[in-house]
Short mmCIF file of C-alpha atoms in Angstrom, two decimals:
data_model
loop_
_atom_site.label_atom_id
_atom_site.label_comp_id
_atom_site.label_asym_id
_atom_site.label_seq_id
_atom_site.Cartn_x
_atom_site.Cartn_y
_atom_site.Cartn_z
CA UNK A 486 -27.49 -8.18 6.90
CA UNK A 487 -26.90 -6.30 10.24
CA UNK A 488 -30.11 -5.36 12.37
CA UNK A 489 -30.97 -4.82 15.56
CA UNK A 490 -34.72 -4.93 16.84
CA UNK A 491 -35.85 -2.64 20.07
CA UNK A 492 -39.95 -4.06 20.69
CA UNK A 493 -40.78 -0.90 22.74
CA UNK A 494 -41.17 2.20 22.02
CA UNK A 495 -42.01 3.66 25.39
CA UNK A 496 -41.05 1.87 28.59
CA UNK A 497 -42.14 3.53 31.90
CA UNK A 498 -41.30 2.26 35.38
CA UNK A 499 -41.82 3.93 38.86
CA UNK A 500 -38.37 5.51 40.40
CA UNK A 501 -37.04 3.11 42.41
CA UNK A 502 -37.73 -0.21 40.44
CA UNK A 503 -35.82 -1.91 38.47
CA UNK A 504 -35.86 -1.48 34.53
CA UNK A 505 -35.04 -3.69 31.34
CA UNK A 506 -34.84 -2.16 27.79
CA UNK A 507 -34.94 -4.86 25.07
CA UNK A 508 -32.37 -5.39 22.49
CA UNK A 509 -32.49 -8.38 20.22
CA UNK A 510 -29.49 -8.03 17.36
CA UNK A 511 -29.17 -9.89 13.78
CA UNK A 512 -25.81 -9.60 12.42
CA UNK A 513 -23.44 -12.40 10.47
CA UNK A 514 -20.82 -13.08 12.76
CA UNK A 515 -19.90 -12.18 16.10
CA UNK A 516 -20.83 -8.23 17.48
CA UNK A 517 -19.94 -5.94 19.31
CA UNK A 518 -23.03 -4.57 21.10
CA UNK A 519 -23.36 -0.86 22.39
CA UNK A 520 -26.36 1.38 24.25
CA UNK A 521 -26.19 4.76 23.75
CA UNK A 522 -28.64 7.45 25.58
CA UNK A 523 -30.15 10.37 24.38
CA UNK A 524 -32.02 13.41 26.05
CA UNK A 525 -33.69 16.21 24.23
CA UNK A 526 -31.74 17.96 21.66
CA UNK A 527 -28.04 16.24 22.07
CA UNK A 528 -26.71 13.40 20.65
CA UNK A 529 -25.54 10.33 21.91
CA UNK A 530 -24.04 9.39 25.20
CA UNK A 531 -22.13 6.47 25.64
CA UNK A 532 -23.43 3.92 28.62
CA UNK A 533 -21.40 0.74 28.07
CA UNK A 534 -20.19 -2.03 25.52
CA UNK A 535 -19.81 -5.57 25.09
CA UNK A 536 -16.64 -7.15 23.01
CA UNK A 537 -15.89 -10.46 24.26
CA UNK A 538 -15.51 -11.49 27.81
CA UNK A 539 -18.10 -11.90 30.21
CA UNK A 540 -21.54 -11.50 29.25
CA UNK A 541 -22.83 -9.28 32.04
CA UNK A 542 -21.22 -5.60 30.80
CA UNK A 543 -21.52 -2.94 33.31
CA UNK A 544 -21.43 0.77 32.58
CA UNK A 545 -22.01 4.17 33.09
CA UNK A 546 -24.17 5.38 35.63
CA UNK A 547 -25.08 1.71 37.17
CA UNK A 548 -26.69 0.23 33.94
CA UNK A 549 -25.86 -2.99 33.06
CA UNK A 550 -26.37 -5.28 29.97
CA UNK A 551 -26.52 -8.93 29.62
CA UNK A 552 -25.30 -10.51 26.22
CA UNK A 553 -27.24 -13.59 25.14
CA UNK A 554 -26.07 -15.60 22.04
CA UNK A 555 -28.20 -18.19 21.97
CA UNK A 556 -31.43 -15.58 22.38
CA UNK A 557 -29.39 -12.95 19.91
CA UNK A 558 -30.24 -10.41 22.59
CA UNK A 559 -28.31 -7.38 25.03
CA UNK A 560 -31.06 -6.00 27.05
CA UNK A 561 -30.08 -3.05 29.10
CA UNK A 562 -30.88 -3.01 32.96
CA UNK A 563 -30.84 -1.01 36.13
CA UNK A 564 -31.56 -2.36 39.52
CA UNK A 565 -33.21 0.89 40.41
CA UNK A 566 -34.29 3.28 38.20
CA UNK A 567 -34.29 7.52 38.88
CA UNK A 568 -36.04 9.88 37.82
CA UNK A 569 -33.47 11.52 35.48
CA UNK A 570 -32.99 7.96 33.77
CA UNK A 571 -35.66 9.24 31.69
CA UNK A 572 -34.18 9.67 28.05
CA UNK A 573 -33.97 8.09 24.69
CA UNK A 574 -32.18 4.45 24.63
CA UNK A 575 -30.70 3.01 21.32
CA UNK A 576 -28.66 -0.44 21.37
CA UNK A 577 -26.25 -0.74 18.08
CA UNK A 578 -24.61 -3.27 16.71
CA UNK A 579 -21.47 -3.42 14.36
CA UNK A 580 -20.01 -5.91 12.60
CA UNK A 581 -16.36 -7.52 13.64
CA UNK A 582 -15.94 -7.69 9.78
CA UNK A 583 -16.41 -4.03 9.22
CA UNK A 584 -13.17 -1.74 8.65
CA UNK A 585 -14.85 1.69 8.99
CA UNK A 586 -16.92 1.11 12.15
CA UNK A 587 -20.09 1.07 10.78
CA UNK A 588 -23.16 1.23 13.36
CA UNK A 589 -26.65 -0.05 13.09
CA UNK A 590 -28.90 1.31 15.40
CA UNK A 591 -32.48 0.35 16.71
CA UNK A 592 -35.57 2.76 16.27
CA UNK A 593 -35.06 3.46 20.09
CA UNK A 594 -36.92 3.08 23.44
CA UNK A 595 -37.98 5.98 25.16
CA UNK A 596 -37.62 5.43 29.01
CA UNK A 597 -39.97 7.58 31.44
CA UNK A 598 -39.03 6.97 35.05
CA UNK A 599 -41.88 8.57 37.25
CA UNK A 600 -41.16 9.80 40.77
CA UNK B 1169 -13.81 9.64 27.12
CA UNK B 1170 -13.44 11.65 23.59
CA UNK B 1171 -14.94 14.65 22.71
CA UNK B 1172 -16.98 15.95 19.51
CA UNK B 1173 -18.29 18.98 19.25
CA UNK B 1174 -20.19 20.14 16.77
CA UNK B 1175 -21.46 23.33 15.55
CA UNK B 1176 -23.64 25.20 15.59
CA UNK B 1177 -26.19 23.21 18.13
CA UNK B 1178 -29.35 25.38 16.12
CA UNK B 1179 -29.57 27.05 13.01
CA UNK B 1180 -32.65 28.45 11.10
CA UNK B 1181 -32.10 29.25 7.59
CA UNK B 1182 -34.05 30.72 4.78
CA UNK B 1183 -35.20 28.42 1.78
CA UNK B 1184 -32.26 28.15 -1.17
CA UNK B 1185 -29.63 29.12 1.42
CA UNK B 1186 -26.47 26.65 2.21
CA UNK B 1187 -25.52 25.62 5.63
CA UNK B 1188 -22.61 24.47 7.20
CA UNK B 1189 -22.08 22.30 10.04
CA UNK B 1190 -18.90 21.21 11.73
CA UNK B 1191 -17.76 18.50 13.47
CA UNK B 1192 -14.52 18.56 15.13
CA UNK B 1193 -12.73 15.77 17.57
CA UNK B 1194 -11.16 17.80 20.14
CA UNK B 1195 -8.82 15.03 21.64
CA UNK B 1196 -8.55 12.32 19.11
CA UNK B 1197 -7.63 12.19 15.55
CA UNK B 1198 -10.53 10.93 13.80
CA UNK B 1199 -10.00 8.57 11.01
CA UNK B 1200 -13.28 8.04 10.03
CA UNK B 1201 -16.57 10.30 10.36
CA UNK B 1202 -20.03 9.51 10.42
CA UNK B 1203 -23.29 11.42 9.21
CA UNK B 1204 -26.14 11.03 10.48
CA UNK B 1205 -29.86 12.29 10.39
CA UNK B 1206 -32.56 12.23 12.53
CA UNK B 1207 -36.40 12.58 12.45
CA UNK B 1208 -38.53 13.31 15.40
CA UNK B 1209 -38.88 10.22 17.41
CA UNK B 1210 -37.13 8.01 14.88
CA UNK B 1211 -33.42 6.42 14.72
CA UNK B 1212 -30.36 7.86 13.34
CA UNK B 1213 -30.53 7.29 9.63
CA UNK B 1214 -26.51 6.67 8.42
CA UNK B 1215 -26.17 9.77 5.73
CA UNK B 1216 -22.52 9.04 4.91
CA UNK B 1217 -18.84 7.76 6.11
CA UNK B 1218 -15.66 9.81 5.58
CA UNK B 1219 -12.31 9.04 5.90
CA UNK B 1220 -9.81 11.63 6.34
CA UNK B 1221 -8.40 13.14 2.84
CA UNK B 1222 -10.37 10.75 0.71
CA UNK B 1223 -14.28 11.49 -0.64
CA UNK B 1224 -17.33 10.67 1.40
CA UNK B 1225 -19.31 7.00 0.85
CA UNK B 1226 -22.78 8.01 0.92
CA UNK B 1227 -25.91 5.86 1.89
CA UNK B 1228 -28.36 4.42 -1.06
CA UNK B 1229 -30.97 7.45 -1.52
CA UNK B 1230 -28.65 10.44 0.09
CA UNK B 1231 -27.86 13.06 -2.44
CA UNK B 1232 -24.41 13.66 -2.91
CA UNK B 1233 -24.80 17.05 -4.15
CA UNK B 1234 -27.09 18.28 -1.81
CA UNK B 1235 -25.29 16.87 0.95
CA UNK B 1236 -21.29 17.49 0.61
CA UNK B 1237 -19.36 15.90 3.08
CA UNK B 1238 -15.60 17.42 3.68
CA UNK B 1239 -13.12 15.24 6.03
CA UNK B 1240 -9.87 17.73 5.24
CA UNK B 1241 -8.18 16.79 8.28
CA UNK B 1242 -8.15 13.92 11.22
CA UNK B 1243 -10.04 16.52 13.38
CA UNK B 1244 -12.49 18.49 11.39
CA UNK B 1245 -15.79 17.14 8.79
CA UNK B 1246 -18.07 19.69 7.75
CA UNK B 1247 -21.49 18.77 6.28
CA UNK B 1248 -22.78 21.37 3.84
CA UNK B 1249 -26.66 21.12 2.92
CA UNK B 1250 -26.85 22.82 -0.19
CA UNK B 1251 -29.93 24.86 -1.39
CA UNK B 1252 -31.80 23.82 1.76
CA UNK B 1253 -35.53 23.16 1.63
CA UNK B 1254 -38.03 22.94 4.58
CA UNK B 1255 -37.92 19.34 3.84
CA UNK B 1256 -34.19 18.99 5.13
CA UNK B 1257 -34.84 20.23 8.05
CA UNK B 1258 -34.11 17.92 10.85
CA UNK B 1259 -31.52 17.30 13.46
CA UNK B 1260 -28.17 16.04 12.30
CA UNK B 1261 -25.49 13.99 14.56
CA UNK B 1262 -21.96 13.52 13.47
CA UNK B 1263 -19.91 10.84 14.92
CA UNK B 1264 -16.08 10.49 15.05
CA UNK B 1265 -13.74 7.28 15.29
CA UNK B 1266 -10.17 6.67 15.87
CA UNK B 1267 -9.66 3.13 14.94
CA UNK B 1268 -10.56 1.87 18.72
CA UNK B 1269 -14.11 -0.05 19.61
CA UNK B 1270 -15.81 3.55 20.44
CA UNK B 1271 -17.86 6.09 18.54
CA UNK B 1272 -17.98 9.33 19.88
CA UNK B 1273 -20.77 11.48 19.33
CA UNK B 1274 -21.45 15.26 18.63
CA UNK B 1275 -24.23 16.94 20.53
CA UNK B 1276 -26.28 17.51 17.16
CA UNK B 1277 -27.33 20.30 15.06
CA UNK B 1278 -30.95 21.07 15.00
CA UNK B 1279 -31.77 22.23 11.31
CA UNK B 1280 -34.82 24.61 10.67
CA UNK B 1281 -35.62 25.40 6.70
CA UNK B 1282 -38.13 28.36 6.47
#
């Protein structure tokens, strides 16, 4: 079965350091990966995606992920966090196998970057 | 990127009453829709899938006839909470596909049963 496991609920950092929100995925065969962000109210934004290639995925607004097979993980990062980086982080995972597109999401990580 | 919008953003209803929401892709035809709700602080819980012209798959525990999902056309699913209780109300996020890697998300619907 498809899972994906985010340890943190909150993560808070200081504006201007860098910032990793864990991702650790469980899933049959080989994923795709995604983080999506979400502030108050709105759904889901799109940050970035990894398919195949190179492990290090970068994406929107300078976050990066790094996919790990061996440690089943894509932990998002940003060499230096701001201030409006402060939202709601999920990481999904869906299955190559799966026609419809099917997401599974983590619980989320809320982010709070403090000036 | 691909847009979803979805509407309306808020609605407050009274107790018994139906309510529609709408999700339409602007730019893309959508083949397949997605339903999901979501509780304070919590992940999105899948409702249902849709694919366009055929009926809705729903999620173990999701009531079909309190929930109707519509997906008439490759741009346009409406969710339709039937005899709404204060205990459906929560925020609801649709999300729209075209057969590429990408989801694209609506900006949610914030549902208030009084």
């Amino acid at each position: 079965a498809q899972s994906v496991a985010q340890p943190e609920d909150q993560v808070n950092v200081a504006e201007g350091n860098p910032l990793t929100v864990k991702c650790t995925y469980s899933v049959s065969g080989n994923p795709y990966l995604f983080w999506y962000v979400q502030y108050p109210n709105r759904g889901l934004q799109f940050l970035l995606k990894y398919i195949t290639g190179d492990n290090l995925v970068k994406g929107s607004y300078g976050f990066e992920a790094e996919f790990n097979k061996s440690q089943t993980s894509f932990h998002l990062k940003k060499p230096s966090a701001l201030v409006s980086d402060s939202a709601l982080y999920f990481c999904a995972v869906r299955d190559r196998g799966s026609t419809l597109g099917r997401l599974y999401f983590g619980r989320g990580t809320q982010l709070t970057v403090w000036p | 990127g691909a847009v979803v919008s979805q509407h309306p953003s808020w609605v407050i209803c009274k107790s018994g009453t139906s309510v529609k929401i709408e999700c339409r892709s602007l730019d893309f035809q959508a083949t397949t829709m997605f339903w999901y709700r979501q509780f304070p602080k919590q992940s999105l819980m899948l409702m249902a899938t849709s694919n366009e012209g055929s009926k809705a798959t729903y999620e173990q525990g999701v009531e079909k006839d309190k929930f109707l999902i519509n997906h008439a056309s490759l741009t346009l699913s409406t969710l339709t909470v039937t005899s709404a209780h204060p205990e459906d109300s929560s925020f609801y996020i649709c999300s729209a596909r075209s057969g590429g890697w990408e989801a694209f998300f609506g900006q949610g619907t914030r549902l208030t049963v009084v």
